[in-house]
mmCIF file of C-alpha atoms and ligand atoms in Angstrom:
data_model
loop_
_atom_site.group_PDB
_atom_site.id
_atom_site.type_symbol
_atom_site.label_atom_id
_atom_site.label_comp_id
_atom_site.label_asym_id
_atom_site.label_seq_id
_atom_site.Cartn_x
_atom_site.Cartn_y
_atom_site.Cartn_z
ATOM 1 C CA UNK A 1 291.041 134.217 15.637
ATOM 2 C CA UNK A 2 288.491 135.147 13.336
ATOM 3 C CA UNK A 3 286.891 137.083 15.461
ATOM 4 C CA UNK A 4 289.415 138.939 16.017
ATOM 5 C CA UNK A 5 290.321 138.909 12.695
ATOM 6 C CA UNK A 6 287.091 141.209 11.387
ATOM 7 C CA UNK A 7 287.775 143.472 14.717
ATOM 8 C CA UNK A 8 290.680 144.608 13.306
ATOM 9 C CA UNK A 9 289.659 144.970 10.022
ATOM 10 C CA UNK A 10 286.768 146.930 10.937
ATOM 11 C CA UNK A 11 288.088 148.991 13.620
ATOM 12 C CA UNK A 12 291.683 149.809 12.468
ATOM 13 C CA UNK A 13 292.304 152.294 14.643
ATOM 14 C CA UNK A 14 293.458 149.335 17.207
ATOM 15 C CA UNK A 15 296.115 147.776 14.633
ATOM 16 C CA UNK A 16 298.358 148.572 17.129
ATOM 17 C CA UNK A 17 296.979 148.572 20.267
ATOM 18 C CA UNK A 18 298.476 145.812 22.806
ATOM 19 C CA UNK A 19 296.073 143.300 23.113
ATOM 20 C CA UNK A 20 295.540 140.898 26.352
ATOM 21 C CA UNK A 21 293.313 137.998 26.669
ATOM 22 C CA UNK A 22 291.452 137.833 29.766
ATOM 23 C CA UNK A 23 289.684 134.569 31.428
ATOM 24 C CA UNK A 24 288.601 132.939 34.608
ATOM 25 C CA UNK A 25 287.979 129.929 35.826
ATOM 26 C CA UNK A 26 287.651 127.212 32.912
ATOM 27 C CA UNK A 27 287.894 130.382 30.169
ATOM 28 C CA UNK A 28 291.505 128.571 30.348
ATOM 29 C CA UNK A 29 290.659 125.899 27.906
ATOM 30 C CA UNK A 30 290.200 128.502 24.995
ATOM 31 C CA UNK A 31 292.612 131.652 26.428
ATOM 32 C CA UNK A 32 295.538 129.507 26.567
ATOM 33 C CA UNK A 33 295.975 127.714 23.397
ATOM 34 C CA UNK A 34 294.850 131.075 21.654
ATOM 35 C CA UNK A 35 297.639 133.478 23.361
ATOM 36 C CA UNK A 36 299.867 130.773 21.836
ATOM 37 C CA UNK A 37 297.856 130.982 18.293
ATOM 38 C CA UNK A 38 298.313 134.411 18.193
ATOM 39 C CA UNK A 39 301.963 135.064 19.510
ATOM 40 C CA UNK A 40 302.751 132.402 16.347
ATOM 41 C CA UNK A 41 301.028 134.306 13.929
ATOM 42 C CA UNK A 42 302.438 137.426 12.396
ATOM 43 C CA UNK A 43 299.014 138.621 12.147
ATOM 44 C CA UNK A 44 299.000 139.150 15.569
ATOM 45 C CA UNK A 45 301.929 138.210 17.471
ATOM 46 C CA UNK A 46 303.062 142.179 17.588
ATOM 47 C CA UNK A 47 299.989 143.146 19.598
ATOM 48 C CA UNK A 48 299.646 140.208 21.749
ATOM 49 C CA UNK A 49 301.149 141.636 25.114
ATOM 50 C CA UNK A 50 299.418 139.376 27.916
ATOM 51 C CA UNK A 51 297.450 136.545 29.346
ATOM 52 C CA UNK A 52 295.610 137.169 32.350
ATOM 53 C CA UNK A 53 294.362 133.287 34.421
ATOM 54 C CA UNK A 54 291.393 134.096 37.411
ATOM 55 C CA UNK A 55 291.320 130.617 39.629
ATOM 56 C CA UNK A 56 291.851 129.153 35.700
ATOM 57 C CA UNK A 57 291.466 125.230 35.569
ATOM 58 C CA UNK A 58 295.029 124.520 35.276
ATOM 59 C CA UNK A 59 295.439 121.071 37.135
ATOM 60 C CA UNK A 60 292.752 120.501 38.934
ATOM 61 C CA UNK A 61 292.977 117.307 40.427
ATOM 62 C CA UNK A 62 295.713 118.288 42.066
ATOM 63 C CA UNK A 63 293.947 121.718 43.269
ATOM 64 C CA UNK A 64 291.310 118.988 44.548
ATOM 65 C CA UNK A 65 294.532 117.379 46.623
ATOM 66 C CA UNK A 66 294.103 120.650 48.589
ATOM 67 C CA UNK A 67 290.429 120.966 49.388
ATOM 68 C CA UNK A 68 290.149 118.504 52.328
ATOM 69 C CA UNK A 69 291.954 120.408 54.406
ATOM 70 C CA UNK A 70 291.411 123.833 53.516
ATOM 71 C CA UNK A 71 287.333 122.645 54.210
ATOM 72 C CA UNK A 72 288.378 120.810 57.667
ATOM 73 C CA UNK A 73 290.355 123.920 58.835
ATOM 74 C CA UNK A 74 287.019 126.418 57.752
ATOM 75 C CA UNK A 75 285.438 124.216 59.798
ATOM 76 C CA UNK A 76 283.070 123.012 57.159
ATOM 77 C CA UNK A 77 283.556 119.288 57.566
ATOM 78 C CA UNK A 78 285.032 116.900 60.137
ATOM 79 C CA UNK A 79 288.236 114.789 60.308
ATOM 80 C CA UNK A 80 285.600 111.880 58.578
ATOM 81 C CA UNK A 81 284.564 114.510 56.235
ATOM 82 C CA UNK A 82 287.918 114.728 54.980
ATOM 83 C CA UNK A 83 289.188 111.502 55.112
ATOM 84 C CA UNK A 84 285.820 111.239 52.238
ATOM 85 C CA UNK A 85 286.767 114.368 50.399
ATOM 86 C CA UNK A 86 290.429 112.872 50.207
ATOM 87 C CA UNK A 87 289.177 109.320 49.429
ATOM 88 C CA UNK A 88 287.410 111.508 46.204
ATOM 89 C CA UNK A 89 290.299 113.048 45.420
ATOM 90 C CA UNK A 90 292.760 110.599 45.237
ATOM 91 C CA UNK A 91 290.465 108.248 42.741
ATOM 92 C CA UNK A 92 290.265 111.793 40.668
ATOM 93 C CA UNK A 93 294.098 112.277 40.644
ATOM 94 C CA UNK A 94 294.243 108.064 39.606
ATOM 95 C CA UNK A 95 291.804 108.421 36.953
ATOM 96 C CA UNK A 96 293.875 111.232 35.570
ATOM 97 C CA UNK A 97 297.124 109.832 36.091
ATOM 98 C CA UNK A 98 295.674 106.745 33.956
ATOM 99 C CA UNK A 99 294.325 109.524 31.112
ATOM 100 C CA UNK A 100 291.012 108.468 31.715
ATOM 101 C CA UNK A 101 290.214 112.014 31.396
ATOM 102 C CA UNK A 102 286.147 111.460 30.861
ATOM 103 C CA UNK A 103 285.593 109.471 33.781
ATOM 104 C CA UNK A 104 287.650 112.257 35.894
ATOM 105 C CA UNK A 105 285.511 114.669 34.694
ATOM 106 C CA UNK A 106 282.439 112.961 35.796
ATOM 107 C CA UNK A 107 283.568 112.318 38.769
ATOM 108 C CA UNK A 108 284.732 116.113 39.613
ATOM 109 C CA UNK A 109 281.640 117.854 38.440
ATOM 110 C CA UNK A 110 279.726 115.731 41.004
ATOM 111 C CA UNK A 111 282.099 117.362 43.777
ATOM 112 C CA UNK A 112 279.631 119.791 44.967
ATOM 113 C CA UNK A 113 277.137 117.454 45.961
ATOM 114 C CA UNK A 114 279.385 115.102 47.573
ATOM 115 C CA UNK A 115 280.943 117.297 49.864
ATOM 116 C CA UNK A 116 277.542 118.465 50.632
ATOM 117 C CA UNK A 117 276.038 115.286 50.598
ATOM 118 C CA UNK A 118 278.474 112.533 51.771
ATOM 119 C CA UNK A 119 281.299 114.169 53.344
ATOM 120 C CA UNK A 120 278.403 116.878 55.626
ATOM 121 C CA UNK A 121 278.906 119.703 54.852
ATOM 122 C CA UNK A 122 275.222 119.823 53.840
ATOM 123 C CA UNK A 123 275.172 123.535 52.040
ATOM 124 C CA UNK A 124 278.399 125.207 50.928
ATOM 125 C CA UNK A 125 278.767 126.924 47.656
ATOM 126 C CA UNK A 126 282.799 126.011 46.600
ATOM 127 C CA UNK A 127 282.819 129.027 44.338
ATOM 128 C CA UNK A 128 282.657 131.233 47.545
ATOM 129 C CA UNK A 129 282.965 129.646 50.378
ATOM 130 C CA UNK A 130 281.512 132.580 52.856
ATOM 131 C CA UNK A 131 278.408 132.167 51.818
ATOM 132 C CA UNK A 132 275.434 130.996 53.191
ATOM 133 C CA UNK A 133 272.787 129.001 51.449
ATOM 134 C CA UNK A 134 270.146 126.706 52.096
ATOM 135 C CA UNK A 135 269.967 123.304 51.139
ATOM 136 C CA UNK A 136 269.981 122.416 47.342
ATOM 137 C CA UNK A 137 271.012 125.287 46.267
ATOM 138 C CA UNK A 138 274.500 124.356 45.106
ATOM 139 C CA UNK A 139 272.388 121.811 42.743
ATOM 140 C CA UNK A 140 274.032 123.690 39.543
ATOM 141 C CA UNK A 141 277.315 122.783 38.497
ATOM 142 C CA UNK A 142 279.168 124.135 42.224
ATOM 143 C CA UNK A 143 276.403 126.562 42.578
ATOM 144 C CA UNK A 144 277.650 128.843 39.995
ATOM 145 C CA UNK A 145 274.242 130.439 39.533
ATOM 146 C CA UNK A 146 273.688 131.031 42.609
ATOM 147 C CA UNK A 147 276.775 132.781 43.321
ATOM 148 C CA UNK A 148 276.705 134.555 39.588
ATOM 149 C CA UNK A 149 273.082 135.906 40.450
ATOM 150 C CA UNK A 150 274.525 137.311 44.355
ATOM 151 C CA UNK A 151 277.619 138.586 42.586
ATOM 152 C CA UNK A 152 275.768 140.661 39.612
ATOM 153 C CA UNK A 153 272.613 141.357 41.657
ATOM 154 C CA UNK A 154 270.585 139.688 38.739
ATOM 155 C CA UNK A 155 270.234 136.612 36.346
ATOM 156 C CA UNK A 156 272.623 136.585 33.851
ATOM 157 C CA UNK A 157 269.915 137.658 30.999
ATOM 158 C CA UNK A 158 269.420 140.446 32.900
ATOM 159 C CA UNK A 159 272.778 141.260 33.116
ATOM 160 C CA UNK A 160 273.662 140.739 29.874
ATOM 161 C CA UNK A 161 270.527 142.865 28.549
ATOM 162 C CA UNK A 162 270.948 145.707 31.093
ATOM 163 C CA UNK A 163 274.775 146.166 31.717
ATOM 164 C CA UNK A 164 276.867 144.751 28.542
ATOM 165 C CA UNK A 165 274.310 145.365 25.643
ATOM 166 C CA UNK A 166 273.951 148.836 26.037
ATOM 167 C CA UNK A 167 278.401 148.841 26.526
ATOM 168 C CA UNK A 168 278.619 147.045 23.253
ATOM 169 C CA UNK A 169 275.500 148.992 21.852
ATOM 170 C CA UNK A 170 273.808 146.148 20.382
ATOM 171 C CA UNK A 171 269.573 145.314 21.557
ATOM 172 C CA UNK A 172 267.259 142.528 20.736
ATOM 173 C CA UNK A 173 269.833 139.444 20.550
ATOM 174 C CA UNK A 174 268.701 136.010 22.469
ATOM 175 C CA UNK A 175 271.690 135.462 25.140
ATOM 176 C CA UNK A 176 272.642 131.440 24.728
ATOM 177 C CA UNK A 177 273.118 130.261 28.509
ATOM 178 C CA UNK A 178 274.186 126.581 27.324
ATOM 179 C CA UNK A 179 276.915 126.071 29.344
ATOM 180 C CA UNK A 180 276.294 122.987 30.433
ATOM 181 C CA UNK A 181 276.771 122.238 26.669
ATOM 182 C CA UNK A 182 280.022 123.443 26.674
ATOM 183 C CA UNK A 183 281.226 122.391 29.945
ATOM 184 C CA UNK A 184 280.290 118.836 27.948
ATOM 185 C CA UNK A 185 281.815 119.251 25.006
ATOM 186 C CA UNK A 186 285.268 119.904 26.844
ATOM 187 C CA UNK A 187 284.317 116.615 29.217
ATOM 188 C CA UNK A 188 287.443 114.904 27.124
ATOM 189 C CA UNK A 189 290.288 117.268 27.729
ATOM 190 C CA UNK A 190 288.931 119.256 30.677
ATOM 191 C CA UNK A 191 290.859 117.599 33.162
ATOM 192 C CA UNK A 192 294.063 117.142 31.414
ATOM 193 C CA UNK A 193 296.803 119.258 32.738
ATOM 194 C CA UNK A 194 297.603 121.850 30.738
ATOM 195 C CA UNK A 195 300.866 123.510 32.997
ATOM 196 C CA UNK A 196 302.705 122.662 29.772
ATOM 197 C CA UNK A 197 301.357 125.300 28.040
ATOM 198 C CA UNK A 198 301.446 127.720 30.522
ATOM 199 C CA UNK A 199 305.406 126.629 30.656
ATOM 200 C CA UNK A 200 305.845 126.999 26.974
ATOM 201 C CA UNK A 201 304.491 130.819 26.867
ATOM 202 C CA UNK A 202 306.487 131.557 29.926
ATOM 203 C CA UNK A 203 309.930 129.921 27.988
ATOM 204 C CA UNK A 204 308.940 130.797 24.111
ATOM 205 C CA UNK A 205 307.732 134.192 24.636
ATOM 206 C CA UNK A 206 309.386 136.346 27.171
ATOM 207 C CA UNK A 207 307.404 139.017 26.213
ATOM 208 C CA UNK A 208 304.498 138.161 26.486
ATOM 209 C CA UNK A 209 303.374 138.107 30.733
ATOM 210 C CA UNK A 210 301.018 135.539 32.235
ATOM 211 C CA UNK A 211 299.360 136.511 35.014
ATOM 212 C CA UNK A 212 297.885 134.481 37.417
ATOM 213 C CA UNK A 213 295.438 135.838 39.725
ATOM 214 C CA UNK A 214 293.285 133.776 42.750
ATOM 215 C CA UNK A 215 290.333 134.805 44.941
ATOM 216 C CA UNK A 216 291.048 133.034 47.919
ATOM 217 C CA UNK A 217 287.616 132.293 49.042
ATOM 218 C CA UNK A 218 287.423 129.507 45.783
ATOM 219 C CA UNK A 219 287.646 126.182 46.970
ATOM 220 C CA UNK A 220 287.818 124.635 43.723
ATOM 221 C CA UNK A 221 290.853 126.169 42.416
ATOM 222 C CA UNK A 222 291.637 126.899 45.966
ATOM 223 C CA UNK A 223 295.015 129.421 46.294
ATOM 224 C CA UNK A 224 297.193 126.328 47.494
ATOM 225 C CA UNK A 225 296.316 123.945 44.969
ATOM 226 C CA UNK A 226 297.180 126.878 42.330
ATOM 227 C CA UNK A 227 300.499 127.007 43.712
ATOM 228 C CA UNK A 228 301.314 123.503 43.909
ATOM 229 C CA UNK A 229 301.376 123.725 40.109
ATOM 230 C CA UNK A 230 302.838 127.151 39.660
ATOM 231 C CA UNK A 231 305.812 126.170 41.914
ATOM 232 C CA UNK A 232 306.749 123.042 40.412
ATOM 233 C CA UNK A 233 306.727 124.675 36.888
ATOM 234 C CA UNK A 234 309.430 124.164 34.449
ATOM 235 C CA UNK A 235 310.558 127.250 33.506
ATOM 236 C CA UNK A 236 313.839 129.543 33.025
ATOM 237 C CA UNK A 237 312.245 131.744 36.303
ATOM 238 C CA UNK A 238 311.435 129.093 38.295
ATOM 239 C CA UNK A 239 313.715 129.421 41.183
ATOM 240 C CA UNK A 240 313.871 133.532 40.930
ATOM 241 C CA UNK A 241 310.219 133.496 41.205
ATOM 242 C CA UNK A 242 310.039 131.639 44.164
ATOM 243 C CA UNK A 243 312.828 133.393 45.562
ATOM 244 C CA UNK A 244 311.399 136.745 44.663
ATOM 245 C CA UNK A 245 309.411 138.911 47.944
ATOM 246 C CA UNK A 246 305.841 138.670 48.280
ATOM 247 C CA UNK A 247 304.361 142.391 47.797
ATOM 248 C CA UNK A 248 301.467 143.946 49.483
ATOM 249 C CA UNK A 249 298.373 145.043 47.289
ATOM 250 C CA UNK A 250 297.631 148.104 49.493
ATOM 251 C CA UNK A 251 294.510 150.065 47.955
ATOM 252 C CA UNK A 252 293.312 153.022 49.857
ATOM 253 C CA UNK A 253 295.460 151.866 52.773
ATOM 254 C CA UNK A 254 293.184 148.678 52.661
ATOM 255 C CA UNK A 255 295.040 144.960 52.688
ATOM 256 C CA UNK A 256 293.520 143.825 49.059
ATOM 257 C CA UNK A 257 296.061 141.201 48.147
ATOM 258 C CA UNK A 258 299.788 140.359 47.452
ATOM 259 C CA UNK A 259 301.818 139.652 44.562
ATOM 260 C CA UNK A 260 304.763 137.842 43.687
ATOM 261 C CA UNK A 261 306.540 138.447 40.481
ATOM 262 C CA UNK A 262 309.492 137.607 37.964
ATOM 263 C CA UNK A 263 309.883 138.618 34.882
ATOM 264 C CA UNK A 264 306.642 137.593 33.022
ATOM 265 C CA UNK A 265 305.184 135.470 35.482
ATOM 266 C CA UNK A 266 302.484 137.171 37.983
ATOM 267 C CA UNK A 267 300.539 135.495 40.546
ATOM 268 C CA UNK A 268 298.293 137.854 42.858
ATOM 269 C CA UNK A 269 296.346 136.191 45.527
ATOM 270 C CA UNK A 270 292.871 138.033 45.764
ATOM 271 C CA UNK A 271 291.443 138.728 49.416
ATOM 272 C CA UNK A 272 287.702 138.635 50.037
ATOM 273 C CA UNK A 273 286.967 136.981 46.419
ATOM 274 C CA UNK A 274 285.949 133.739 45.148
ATOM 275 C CA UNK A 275 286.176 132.259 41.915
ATOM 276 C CA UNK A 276 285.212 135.087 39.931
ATOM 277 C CA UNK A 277 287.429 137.606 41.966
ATOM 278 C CA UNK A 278 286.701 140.655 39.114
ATOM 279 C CA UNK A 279 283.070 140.573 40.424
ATOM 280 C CA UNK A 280 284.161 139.853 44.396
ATOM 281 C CA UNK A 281 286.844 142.338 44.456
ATOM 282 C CA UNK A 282 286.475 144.403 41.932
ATOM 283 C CA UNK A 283 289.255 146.954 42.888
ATOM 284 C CA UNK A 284 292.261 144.448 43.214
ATOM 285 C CA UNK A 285 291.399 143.225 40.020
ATOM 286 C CA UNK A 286 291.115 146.864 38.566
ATOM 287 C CA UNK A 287 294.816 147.583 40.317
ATOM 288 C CA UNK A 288 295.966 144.605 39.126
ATOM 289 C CA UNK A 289 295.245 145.619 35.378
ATOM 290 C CA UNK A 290 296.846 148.757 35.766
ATOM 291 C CA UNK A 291 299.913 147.187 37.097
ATOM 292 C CA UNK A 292 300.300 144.372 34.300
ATOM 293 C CA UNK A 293 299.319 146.452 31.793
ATOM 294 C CA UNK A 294 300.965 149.855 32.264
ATOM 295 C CA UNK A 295 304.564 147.695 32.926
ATOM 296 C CA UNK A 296 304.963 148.675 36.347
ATOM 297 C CA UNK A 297 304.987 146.219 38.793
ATOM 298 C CA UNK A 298 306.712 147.302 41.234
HETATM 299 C C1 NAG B 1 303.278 127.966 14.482
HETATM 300 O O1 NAG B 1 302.848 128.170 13.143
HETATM 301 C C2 NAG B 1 303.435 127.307 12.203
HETATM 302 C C3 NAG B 1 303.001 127.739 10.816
HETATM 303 O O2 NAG B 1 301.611 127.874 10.740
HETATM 304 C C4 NAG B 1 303.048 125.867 12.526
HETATM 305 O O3 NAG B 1 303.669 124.975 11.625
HETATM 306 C C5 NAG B 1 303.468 125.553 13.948
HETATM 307 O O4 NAG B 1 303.023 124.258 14.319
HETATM 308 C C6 NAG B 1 302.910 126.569 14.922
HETATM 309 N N1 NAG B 1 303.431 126.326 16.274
HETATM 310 C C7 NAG B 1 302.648 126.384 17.360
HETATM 311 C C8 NAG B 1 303.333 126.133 18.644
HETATM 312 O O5 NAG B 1 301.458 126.619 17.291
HETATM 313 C C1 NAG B 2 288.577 106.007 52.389
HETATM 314 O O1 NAG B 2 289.130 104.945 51.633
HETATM 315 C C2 NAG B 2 289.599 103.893 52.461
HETATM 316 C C3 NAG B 2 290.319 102.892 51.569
HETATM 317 O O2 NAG B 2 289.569 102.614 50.414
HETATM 318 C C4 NAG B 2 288.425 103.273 53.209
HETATM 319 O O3 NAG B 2 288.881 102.238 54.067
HETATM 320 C C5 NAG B 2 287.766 104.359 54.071
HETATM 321 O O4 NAG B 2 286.597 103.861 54.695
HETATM 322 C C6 NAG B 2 287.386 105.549 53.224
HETATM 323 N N1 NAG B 2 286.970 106.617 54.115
HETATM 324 C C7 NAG B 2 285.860 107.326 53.935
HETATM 325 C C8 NAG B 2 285.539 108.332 54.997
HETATM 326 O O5 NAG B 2 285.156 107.221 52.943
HETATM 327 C C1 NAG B 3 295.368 109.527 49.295
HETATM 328 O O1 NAG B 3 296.584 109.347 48.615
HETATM 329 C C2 NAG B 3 297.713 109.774 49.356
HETATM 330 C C3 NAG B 3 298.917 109.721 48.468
HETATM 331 O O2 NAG B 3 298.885 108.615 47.602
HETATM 332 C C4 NAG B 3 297.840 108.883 50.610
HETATM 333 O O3 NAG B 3 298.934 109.282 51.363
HETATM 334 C C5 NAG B 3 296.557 109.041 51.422
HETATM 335 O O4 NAG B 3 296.587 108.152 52.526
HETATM 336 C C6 NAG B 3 295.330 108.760 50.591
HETATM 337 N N1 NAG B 3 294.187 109.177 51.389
HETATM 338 C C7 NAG B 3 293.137 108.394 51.614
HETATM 339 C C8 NAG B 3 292.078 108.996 52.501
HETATM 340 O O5 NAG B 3 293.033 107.288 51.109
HETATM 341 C C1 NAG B 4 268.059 117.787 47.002
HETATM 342 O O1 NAG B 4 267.774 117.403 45.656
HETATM 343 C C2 NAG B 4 267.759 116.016 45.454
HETATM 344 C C3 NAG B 4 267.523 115.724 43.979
HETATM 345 O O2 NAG B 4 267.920 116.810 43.195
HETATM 346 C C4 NAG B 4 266.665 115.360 46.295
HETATM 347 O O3 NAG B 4 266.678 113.956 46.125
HETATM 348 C C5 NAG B 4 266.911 115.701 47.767
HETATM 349 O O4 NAG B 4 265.858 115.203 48.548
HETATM 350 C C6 NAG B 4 267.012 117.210 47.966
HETATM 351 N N1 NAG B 4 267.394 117.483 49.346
HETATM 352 C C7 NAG B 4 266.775 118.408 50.077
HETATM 353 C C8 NAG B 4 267.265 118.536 51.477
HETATM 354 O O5 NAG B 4 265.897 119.109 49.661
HETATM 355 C C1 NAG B 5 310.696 141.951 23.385
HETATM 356 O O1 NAG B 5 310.663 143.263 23.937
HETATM 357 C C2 NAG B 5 311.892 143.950 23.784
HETATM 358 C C3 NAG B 5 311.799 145.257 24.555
HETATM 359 O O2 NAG B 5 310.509 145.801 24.500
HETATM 360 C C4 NAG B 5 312.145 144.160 22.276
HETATM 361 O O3 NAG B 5 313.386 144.810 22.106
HETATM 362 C C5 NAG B 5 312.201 142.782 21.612
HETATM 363 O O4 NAG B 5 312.327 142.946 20.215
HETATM 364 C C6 NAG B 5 310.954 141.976 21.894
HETATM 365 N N1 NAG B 5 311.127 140.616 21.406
HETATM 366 C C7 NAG B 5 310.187 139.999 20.705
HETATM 367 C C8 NAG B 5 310.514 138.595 20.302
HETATM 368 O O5 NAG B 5 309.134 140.506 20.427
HETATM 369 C C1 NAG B 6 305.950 118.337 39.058
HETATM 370 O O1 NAG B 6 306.555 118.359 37.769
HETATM 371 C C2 NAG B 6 307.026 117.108 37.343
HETATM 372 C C3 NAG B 6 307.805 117.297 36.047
HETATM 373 O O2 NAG B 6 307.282 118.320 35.254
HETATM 374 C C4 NAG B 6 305.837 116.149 37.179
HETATM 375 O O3 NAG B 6 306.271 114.891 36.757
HETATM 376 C C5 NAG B 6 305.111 116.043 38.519
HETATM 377 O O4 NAG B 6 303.951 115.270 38.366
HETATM 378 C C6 NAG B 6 304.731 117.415 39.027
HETATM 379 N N1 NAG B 6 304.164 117.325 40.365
HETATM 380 C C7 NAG B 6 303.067 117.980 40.698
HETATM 381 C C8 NAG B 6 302.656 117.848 42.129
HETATM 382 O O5 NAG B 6 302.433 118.639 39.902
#
């Protein structure tokens, strides 16, 4: 809010310019309860025209509920395998069901290396489930710097230094890379469902869209575990949205996606991507914008 704050007081040529907030995966925790911030505060509530969610941590124990099978049918693990990863999942889904919300946390950031390590799959990166790795490299939290490093051809100070610094014309800042700091400090509400407040900016502000969009090589916050939630929301569109057609996202005459839509809920399933689908597919993601954000999806 500050932030933003001194951006429009020092740029005020975008007073008026609509204004989205953008996340992925656990960006969720901060980019929902600030789209409802700023749609309640006259300051801002005028610009604020969008939310966009990439394979956002919504619910995901119950996204876990999905991964057993979706790994089984890759042919990742066997019917033992799963049995394991669904043993997993159901004490995750108890744990939250009994708001012990800390101990569920611990026990889903060790997912990686138990479906590597005790349900044999030996080496598979969940954040993009195509790819091959050797052993131990999924050690970081679901080899996410693995896959960032494959996805931006570099380390993230690299990346930061060569590609956004020069964008945002700044030079000679020290990048902080603690996120396992902040993946820590969230270990208390992290996974707590928050579908609520997804529901209440769908019911309270019509105008505002939400926009859910899924790479569909995550298995983390794997497509079908996404919908699970999404179709059992509580909302005035609930049953048009489901009963709404499933669209192509045809790019170049190449099969990129589909979308489903009613009035300002979104959801576009990704192909080819995993859970950071603007770096996987970086055209469906770039349609996608233009769709939302021009008002014509169609
Ligand atoms: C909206 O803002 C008012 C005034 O600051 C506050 O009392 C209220 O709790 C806010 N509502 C939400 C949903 O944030
Ligand atoms: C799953 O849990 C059940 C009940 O606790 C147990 O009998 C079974 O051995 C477990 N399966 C695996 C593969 O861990
Ligand atoms: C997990 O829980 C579901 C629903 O409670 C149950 O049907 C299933 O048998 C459980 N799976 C295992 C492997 O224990
Ligand atoms: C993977 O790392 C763990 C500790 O981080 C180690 O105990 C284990 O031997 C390693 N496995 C392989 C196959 O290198
Ligand atoms: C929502 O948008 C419509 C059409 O653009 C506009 O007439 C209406 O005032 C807006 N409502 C709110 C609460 O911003
Ligand atoms: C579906 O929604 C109801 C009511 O909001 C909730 O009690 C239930 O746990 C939800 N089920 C799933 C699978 O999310």
């Amino acid at each position: 809010m500050y932030t933003l704050q001194s951006f429009y007081e020092a740029n005020t040529k975008y007073e008026d310019a609509p204004l989205y907030i953008m996340e992925q995966g656990d960006g969720s925790l901060l980019a929902i309860p600030l789209t409802i911030r700023l749609a309640n505060d006259t300051r801002f509530s005028e610009n604020i025209k969008g939310l966009f969610l990439g394979n956002a941590i919504i619910s995901p124990a119950l996204a876990l509920t999905k991964l057993g099978f979706y790994l089984e049918e890759l042919g990742y693990i066997d019917g033992l395998g799963r049995e394991a990863i669904e043993n997993f999942s159901n004490t995750t889904s108890h744990l939250v069901s009994r708001n012990l919300f800390d101990e569920a946390f611990d026990q889903f950031v060790s997912l990686g290396e138990f479906v590597n390590e005790e349900a044999g799959a030996i080496a598979v990166n969940l954040a993009y489930i195509v790819q091959k790795i050797t052993r131990n490299s999924t050690d970081s939290y679901f080899g996410q710097r693995s896959y960032t490093q494959r996805a931006l051809l570099t380390d993230a100070q690299s990346f930061m230094e060569g590609t956004i610094a020069p964008r945002l014309g700044i030079s000679d800042v020290t990048y902080d890379q603690h996120r396992d700091s902040v993946i820590e400090a969230f270990r208390p509400v992290y996974m707590q469902p928050t579908v609520e407040n997804v529901e209440y900016i769908l019911n309270n502000h019509r105008n505002i869209s939400v926009t859910l969009y899924n790479g569909n090589l995550d298995a983390v916050s794997n497509t079908p575990g996404q919908l699970a939630w999404i179709e059992n929301m509580t909302w005035y569109g609930g049953n048009d949205f489901k009963a709404s057609n499933r669209r192509t996202l045809s790019i170049n005459r190449l099969i990129e996606g589909y979308y489903q839509q009613y009035n300002n809920l979104n959801f576009f399933w990704i192909n080819v991507a995993g859970h950071n689908a603007a770096l996987d597919n970086t055209e469906a993601v770039r349609v996608m914008l233009k769709m939302v954000t021009s008002e014509s999806m169609l």
